[in-house]
Tab-separated table of C-alpha atoms in Angstrom:
chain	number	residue	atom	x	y	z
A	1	UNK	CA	0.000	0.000	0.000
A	2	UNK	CA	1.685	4.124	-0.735
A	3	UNK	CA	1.951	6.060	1.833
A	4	UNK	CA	-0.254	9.319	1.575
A	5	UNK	CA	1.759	11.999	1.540
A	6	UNK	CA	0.880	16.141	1.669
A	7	UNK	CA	2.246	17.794	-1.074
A	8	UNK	CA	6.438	19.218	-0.512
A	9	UNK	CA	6.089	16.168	1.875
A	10	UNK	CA	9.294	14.500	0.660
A	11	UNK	CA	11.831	17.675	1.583
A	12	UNK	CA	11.492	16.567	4.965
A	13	UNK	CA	13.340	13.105	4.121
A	14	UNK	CA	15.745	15.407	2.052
A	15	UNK	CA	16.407	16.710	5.111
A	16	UNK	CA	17.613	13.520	6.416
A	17	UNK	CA	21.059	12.839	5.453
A	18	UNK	CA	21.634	9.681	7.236
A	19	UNK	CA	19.177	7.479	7.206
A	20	UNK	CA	18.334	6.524	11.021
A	21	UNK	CA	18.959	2.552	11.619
A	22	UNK	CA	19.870	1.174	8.370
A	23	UNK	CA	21.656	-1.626	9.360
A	24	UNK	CA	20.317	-5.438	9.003
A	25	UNK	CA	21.667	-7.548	11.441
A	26	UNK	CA	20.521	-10.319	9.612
A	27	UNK	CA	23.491	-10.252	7.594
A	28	UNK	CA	26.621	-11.351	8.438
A	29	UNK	CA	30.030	-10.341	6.706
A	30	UNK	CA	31.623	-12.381	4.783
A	31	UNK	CA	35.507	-14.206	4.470
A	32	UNK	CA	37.047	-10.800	2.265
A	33	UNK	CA	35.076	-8.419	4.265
A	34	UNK	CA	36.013	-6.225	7.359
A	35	UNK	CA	33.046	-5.716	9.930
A	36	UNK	CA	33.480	-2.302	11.827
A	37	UNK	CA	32.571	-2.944	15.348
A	38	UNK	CA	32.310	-0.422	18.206
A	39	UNK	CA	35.184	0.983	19.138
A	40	UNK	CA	36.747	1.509	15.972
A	41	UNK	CA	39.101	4.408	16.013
A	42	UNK	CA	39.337	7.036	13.049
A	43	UNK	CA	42.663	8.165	13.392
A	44	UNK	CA	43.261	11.184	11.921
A	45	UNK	CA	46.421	12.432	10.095
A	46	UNK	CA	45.267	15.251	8.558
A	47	UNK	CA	44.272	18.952	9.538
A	48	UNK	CA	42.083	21.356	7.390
A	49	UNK	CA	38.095	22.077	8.292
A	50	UNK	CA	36.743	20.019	5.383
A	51	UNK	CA	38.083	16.721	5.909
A	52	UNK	CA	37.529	17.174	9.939
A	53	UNK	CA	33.809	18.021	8.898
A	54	UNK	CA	34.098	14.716	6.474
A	55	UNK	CA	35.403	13.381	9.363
A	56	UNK	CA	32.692	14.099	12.060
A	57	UNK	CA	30.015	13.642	9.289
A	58	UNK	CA	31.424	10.039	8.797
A	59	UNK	CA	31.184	9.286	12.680
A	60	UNK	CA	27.404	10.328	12.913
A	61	UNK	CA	26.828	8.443	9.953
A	62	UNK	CA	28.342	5.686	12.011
A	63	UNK	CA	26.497	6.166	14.820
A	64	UNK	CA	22.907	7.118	13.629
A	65	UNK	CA	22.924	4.431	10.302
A	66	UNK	CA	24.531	1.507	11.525
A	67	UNK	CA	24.256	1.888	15.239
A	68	UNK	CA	28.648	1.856	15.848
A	69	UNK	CA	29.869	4.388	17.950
A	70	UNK	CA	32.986	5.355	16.537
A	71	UNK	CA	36.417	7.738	18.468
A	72	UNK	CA	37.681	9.854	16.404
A	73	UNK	CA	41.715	10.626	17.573
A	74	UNK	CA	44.559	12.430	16.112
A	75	UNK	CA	46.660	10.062	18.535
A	76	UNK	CA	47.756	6.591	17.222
A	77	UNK	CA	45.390	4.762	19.195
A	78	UNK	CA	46.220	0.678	20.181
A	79	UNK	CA	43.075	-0.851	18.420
A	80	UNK	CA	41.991	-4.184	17.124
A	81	UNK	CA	40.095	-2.352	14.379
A	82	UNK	CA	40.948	1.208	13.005
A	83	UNK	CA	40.313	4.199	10.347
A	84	UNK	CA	43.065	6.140	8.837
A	85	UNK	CA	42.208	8.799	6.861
A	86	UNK	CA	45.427	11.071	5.602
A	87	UNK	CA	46.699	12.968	2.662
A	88	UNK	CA	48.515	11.572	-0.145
A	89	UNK	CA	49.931	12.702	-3.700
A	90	UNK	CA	51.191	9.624	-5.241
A	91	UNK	CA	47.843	7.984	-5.275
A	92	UNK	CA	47.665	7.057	-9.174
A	93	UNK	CA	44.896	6.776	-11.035
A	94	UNK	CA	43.483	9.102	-8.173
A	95	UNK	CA	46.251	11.671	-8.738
A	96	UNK	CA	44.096	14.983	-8.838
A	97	UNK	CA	41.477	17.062	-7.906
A	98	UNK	CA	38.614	15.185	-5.368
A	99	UNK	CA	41.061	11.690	-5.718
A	100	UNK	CA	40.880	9.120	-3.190
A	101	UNK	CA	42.392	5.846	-2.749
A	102	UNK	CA	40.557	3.745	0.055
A	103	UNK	CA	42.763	0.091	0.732
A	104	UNK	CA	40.869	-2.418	3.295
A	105	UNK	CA	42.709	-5.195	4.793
A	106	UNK	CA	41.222	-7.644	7.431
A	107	UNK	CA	42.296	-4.992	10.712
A	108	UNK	CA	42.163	-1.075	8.884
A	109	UNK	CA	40.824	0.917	6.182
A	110	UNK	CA	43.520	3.575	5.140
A	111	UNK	CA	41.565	6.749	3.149
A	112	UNK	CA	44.074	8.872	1.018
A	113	UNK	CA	43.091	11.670	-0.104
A	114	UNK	CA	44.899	13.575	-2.715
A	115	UNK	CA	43.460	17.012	-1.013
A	116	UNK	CA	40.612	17.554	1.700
A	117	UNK	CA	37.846	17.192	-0.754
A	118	UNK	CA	39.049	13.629	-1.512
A	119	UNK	CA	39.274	12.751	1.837
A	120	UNK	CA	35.317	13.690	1.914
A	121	UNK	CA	34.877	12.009	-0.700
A	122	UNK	CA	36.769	8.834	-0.060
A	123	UNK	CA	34.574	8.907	3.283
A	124	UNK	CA	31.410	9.493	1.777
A	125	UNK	CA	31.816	6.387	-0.545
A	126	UNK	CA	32.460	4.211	2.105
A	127	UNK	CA	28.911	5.281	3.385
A	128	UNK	CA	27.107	4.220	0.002
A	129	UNK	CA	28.860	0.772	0.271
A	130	UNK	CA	27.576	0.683	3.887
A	131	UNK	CA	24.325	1.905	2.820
A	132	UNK	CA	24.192	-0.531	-0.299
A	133	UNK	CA	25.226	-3.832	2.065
A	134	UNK	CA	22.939	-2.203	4.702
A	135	UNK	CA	25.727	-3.208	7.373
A	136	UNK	CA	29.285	-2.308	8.236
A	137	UNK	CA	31.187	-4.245	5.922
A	138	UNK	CA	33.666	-3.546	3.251
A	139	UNK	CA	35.383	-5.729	1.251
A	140	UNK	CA	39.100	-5.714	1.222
A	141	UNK	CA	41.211	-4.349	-1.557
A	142	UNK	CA	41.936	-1.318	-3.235
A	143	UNK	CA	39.686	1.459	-4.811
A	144	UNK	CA	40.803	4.702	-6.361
A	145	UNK	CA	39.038	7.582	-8.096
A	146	UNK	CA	38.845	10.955	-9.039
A	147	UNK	CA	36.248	13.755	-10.092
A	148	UNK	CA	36.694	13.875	-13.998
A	149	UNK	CA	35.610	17.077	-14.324
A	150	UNK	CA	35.052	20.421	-12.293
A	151	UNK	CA	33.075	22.408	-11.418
A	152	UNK	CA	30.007	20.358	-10.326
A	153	UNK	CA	27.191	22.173	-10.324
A	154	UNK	CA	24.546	21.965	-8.274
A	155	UNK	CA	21.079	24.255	-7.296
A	156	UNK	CA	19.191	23.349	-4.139
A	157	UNK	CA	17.315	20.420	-3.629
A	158	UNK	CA	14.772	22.203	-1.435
A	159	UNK	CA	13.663	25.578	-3.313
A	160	UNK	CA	14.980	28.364	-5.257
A	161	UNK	CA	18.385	29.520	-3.349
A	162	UNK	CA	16.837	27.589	0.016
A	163	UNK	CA	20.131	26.373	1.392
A	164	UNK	CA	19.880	24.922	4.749
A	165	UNK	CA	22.583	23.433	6.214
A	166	UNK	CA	22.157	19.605	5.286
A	167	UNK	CA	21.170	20.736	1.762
A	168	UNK	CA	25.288	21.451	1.679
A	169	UNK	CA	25.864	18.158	3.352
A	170	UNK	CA	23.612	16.470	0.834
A	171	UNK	CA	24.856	18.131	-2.175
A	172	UNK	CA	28.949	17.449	-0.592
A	173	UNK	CA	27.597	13.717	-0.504
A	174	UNK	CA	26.577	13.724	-3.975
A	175	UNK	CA	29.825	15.114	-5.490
A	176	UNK	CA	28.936	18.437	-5.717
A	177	UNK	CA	31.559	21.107	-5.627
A	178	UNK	CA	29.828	24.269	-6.859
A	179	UNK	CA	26.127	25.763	-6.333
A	180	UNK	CA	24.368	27.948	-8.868
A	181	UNK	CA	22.457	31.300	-6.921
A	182	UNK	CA	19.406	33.243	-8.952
A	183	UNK	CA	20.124	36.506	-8.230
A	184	UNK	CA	17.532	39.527	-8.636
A	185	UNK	CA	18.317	42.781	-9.369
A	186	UNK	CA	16.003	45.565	-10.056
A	187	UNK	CA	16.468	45.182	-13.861
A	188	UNK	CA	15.131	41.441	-13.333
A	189	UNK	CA	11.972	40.629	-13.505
């Protein structure tokens, strides 16, 4: 049966960036997989306001989506099970603007970024696999990429130049890099 909905009704699940309770525990992770388990430290070796905001982002999304709580430390941490996220420049095919590389091995998932952006980015990806396996589980091995082109641009999701704040987290999520503003003037009508 559809739900019945008032009209503008979806905007409020816009709003929503991560989804609330996502995870199945029904599933179970598999031989090449690495389960992220409370505890798990984010160490971070990096400083700059957009990855920490990745950063943060990526622990709620922890936290509220697949019910981990995560500690976030610029201190090397002893841990069974940990995050590094740092810069990098020799990360090949992910050599450039918004590049990541993100290598998972059975005890850490290492995200280089070639700047901040691809540390975001790198971060944000590892929420759609999340997402898509509804449970904390990534598959070891190596994945690189890049933006292929720039700018990305993007008007918001919610109304003509109606930018609350997780309409910026949404469009950061989706690869966005640039927004487009309608401006009035008196000579527009």
């Amino acid at each position: 049966m559809l739900k019945t909905e008032n009209n503008y009704d979806f905007k409020k699940e816009l709003l929503i960036v991560h989804k609330p309770n996502i995870r199945d525990y029904n599933i179970i992770p598999l031989d090449d997989e690495i389960e992220l388990k409370d505890g798990v430290i984010i160490h971070v070796c990096v400083e700059g306001e957009v990855a920490y905001t990745a950063i943060r982002d990526f622990e709620d999304y922890l936290y509220m989506s697949m019910n981990i709580c995560a500690v976030v430390s610029k201190a090397d941490l002893p841990s069974r099970q940990r995050i590094v996220v740092k810069l990098g420049k020799n990360l090949g095919d992910a050599d450039g603007y918004m590049g990541y590389r993100i290598t998972t091995n059975s005890e850490e998932i290492s995200i280089e970024g070639y700047d901040e952006r691809g540390i975001a980015q790198g971060l944000y990806y590892l929420e759609d696999i999340m997402n898509i396996r509804k449970a904390p589980y990534v598959k070891f091995g190596t994945i690189a990429r890049k933006s292929l082109f720039t700018p990305r641009i993007s008007q918001s999701p919610f109304g003509l130049n109606a930018y609350p704040d997780e309409a910026f987290k949404i469009l950061a999520h989706s690869g966005m890099d640039a927004i487009e503003l309608w401006i009035q003037d008196e000579c527009t009508d």
